[in-house]
Short mmCIF file of C-alpha atoms in Angstrom, two decimals:
data_model
loop_
_atom_site.label_atom_id
_atom_site.label_comp_id
_atom_site.label_asym_id
_atom_site.label_seq_id
_atom_site.Cartn_x
_atom_site.Cartn_y
_atom_site.Cartn_z
CA THR A 1 130.53 88.78 106.49
CA TYR A 2 127.95 89.51 109.21
CA PRO A 3 128.38 86.94 112.47
CA TRP A 4 124.84 85.97 112.07
CA ALA A 5 123.42 83.74 109.68
CA LEU A 6 121.84 86.12 106.73
CA HIS A 7 119.77 84.50 104.05
CA SER A 8 120.32 87.18 101.91
CA GLU A 9 122.08 90.92 101.67
CA GLU A 10 119.88 92.18 99.39
CA VAL A 11 116.88 91.45 101.77
CA LEU A 12 118.70 93.43 105.08
CA GLN A 13 120.01 96.54 102.38
CA ASN A 14 116.46 97.42 101.27
CA LEU A 15 114.97 96.57 104.49
CA VAL A 16 117.76 98.86 106.77
CA THR A 17 117.21 100.85 104.23
CA MET A 18 113.61 101.36 104.37
CA ALA A 19 113.07 101.34 108.08
CA PHE A 20 115.19 104.76 107.84
CA ARG A 21 113.34 106.39 104.94
CA THR A 22 112.02 108.40 106.77
CA ARG A 23 113.54 110.73 110.08
CA ARG A 24 112.30 110.46 113.36
CA LYS A 25 109.16 107.87 112.63
CA THR A 26 108.65 104.48 114.40
CA LEU A 27 109.84 101.30 112.76
CA TRP A 28 106.18 100.35 111.97
CA ASN A 29 105.42 103.90 110.28
CA ASN A 30 108.69 102.75 107.65
CA LEU A 31 107.86 99.08 107.90
CA LYS A 32 103.77 99.03 107.95
CA ASP A 33 103.01 99.13 103.94
CA PHE A 34 105.23 96.04 103.05
CA VAL A 35 104.40 94.23 106.92
CA ASP A 36 102.27 93.44 109.24
CA ALA A 37 102.18 93.74 113.31
CA ASP A 38 102.48 89.72 113.36
CA PHE A 39 105.73 89.88 111.11
CA PHE A 40 107.48 92.78 114.77
CA SER A 41 105.88 89.75 116.85
CA LYS A 42 107.82 86.97 114.95
CA ALA A 43 111.17 89.08 115.36
CA GLY A 44 110.09 89.74 118.67
CA ILE A 45 110.63 93.53 118.35
CA ASP A 46 108.39 96.39 119.48
CA PRO A 47 107.09 98.06 116.51
CA SER A 48 107.30 101.68 118.45
CA LYS A 49 110.88 101.47 118.62
CA ARG A 50 113.21 104.04 116.32
CA PRO A 51 115.62 102.42 113.29
CA GLU A 52 118.20 103.55 115.17
CA THR A 53 117.84 101.68 118.65
CA ILE A 54 117.51 98.23 116.68
CA SER A 55 120.87 96.10 116.82
CA VAL A 56 122.35 94.87 113.42
CA GLU A 57 121.96 91.33 114.56
CA GLU A 58 117.72 92.16 115.17
CA TYR A 59 118.01 93.60 111.47
CA VAL A 60 119.41 89.89 110.23
CA ASN A 61 116.65 88.48 111.88
CA MET A 62 113.78 90.01 110.53
CA ALA A 63 115.71 90.18 107.14
CA ASN A 64 115.91 86.13 107.75
CA LEU A 65 112.29 85.93 108.59
CA LEU A 66 111.41 88.16 105.51
CA GLY A 67 112.45 85.52 102.84
CA ASP A 68 112.49 86.63 99.73
CA LYS A 69 109.38 89.06 100.19
CA PRO A 70 109.41 90.06 96.92
CA CYS A 71 109.05 94.10 97.79
CA PHE A 72 112.34 93.55 100.16
CA THR A 73 114.15 92.16 97.31
CA HIS A 74 113.79 94.19 94.44
CA LEU A 75 113.12 97.60 96.09
CA GLU A 76 111.17 99.43 93.76
CA LYS A 77 113.25 103.49 93.14
CA SER A 78 110.18 104.97 93.48
CA ARG A 79 109.97 103.94 97.55
CA ARG A 80 113.81 104.53 97.70
CA PRO A 81 114.14 107.29 100.21
CA SER A 82 115.61 110.52 98.35
#
């Protein structure tokens, strides 16, 4: 259970997976195939930050903003990090 309202645990898990898919990269570099720069503005997050510097609350907020965006509700196996 999270202390924040979370709309979809699956979206959160997939978002975090994609954010960390490549080591030493920024959020923008890891998520640019799935979201645009406007998404980060709405989330209030600097896209040049690294995934490990983002709080759980910020990830929950981003997941809620994504809603049920298809690429985050059903992450393709080929897109998952190895």
